[in-house]
PDB file of C-alpha atoms in Angstrom:
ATOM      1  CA  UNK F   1     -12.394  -6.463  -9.936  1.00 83.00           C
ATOM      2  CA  UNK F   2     -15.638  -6.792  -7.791  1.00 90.00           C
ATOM      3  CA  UNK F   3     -13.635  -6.118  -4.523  1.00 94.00           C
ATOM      4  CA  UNK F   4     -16.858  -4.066  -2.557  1.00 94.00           C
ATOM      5  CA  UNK F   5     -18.435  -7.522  -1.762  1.00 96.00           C
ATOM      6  CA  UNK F   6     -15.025  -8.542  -0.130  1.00 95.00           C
ATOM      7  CA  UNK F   7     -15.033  -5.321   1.673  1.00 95.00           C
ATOM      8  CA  UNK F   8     -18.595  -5.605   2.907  1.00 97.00           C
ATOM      9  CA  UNK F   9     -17.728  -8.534   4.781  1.00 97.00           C
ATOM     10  CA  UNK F  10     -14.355  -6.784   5.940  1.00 96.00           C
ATOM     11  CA  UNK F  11     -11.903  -8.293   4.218  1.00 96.00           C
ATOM     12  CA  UNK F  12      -9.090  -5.788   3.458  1.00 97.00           C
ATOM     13  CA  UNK F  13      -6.108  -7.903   3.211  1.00 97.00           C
ATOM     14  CA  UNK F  14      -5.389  -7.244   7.515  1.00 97.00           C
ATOM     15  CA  UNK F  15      -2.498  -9.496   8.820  1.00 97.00           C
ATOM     16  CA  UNK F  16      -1.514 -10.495   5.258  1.00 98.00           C
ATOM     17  CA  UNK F  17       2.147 -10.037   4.010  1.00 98.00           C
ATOM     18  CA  UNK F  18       2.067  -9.957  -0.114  1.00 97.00           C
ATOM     19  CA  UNK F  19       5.238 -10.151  -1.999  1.00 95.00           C
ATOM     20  CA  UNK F  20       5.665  -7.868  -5.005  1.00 95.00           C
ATOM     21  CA  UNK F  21       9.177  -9.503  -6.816  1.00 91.00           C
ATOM     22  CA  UNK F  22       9.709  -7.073  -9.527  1.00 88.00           C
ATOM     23  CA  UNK F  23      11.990  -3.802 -10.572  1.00 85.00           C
ATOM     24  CA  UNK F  24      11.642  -2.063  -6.609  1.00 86.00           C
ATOM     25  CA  UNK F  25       8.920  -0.547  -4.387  1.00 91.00           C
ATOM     26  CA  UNK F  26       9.336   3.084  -3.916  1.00 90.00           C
ATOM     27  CA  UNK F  27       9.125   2.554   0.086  1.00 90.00           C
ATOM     28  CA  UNK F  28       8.564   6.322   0.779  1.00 91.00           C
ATOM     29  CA  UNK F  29       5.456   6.639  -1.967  1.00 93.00           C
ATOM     30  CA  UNK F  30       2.473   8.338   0.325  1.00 94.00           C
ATOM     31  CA  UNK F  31       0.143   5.497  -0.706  1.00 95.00           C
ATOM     32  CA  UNK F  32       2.643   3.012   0.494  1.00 95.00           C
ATOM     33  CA  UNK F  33       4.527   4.175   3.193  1.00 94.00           C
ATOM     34  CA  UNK F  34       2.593   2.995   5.869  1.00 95.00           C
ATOM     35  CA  UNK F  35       2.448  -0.376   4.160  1.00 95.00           C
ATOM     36  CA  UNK F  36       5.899  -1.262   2.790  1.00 95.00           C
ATOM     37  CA  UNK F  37       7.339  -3.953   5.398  1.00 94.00           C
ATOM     38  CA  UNK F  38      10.929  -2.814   5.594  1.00 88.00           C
ATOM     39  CA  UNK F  39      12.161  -6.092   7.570  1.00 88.00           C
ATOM     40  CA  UNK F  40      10.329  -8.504   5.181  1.00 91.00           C
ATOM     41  CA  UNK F  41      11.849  -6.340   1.827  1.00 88.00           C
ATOM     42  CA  UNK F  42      14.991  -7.497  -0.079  1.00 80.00           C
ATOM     43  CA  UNK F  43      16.745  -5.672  -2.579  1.00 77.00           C
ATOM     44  CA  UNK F  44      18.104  -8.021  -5.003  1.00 70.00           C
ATOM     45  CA  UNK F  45      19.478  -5.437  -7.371  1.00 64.00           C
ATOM     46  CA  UNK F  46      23.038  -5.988  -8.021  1.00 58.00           C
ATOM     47  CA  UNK F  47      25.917  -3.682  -9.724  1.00 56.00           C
ATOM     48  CA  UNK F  48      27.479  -5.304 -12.537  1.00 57.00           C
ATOM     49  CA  UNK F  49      31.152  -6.349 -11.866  1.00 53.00           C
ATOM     50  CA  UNK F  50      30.751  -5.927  -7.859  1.00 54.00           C
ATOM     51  CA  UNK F  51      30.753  -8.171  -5.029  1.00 52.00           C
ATOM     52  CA  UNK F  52      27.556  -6.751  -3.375  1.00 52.00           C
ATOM     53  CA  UNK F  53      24.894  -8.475  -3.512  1.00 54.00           C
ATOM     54  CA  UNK F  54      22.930  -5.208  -4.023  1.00 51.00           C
ATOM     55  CA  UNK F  55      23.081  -1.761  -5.011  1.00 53.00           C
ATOM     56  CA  UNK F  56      25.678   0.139  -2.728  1.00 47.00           C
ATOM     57  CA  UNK F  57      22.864   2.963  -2.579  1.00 52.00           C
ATOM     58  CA  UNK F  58      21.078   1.084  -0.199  1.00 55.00           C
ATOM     59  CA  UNK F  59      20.871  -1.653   2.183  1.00 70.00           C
ATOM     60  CA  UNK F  60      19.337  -4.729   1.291  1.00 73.00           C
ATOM     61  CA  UNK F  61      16.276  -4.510   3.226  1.00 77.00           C
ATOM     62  CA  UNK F  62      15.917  -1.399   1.404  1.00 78.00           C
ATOM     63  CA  UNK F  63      13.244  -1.687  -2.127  1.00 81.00           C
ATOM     64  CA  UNK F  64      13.453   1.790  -3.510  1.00 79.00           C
ATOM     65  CA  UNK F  65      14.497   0.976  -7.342  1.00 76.00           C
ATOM     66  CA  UNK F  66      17.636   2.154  -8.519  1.00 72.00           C
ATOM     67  CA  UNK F  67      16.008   4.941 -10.963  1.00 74.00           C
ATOM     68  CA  UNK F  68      12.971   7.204 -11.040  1.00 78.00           C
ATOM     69  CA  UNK F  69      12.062   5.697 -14.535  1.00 78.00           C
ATOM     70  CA  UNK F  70      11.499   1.973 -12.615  1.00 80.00           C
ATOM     71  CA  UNK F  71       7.845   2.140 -10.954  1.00 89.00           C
ATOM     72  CA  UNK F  72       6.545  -0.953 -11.898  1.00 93.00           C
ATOM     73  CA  UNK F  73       6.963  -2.933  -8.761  1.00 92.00           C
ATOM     74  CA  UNK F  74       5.419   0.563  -7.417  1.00 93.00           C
ATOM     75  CA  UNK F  75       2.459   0.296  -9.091  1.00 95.00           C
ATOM     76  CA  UNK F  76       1.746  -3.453  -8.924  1.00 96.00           C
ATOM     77  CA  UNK F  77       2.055  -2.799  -5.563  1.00 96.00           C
ATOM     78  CA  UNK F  78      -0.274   0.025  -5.405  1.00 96.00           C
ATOM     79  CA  UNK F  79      -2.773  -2.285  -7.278  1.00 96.00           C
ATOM     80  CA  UNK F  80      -1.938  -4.551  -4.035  1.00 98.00           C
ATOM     81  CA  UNK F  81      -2.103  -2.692  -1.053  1.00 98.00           C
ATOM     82  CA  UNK F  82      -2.512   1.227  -1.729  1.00 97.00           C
ATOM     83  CA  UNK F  83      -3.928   2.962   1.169  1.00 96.00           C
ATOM     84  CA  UNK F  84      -7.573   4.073   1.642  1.00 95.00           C
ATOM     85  CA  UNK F  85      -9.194   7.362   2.231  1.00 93.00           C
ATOM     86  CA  UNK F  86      -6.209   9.421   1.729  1.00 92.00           C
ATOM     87  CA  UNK F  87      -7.283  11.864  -1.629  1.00 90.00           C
ATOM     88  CA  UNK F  88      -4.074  10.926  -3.050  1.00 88.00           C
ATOM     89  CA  UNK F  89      -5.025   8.240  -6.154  1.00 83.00           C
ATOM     90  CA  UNK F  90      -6.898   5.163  -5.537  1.00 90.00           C
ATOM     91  CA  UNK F  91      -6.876   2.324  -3.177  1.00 95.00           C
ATOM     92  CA  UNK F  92      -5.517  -0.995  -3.301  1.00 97.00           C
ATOM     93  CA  UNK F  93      -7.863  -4.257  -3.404  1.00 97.00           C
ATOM     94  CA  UNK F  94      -6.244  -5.232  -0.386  1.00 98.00           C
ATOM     95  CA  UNK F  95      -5.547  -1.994   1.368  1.00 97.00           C
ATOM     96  CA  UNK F  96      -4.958  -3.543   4.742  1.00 97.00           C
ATOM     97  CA  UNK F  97      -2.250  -5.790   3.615  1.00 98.00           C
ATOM     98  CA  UNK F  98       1.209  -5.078   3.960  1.00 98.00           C
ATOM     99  CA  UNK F  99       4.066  -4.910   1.133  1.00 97.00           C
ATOM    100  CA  UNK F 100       7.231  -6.984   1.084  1.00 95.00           C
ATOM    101  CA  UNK F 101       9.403  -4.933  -1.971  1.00 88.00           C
ATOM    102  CA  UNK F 102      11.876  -6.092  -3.895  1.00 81.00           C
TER     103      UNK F 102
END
């Protein structure tokens, strides 16, 4: 993606919520901690044969997926919104943007 001419011109994805529907966003990952959006998440994971609407392990603003081995939503999101300047991996396109999970 040619994202530096975007970033030139300061666009970094500031004051923009993005939605990121897919297996969970690990919520506590250090390039998306500061921009996971706890209020605006929904976990939509359910238990088979229970009447919760989501996994007892966590609330349902909560986005963490319900096993290490689903990092998907993770890294889609990371793709999205990873933060800059932090020597940890990369950065996201739009690393001022925030991060509704699922």
């Amino acid at each position: 993606m040619n994202v530096l001419p975007a970033w030139q011109q300061s666009y970094h994805g500031e004051g923009i919520l993005v939605g990121v529907v897919d297996d969970g966003v690990f919520k506590n990952h250090p390039d998306l901690a500061t921009r996971v959006n706890h209020g605006s998440s929904h976990n939509f994971v359910s238990v088979q044969g229970s009447a919760w609407p989501w996994s007892p392990w966590s609330d349902p603003n909560d986005p963490t997926p319900s096993s290490e081995s689903e990092s998907h939503g993770t890294r889609c999101a990371g793709i999205i919104a990873a933060q800059e300047n932090n020597n940890i991996c990369g950065v996201g396109v739009a690393y001022g943007a925030e991060i509704a999970g699922q």
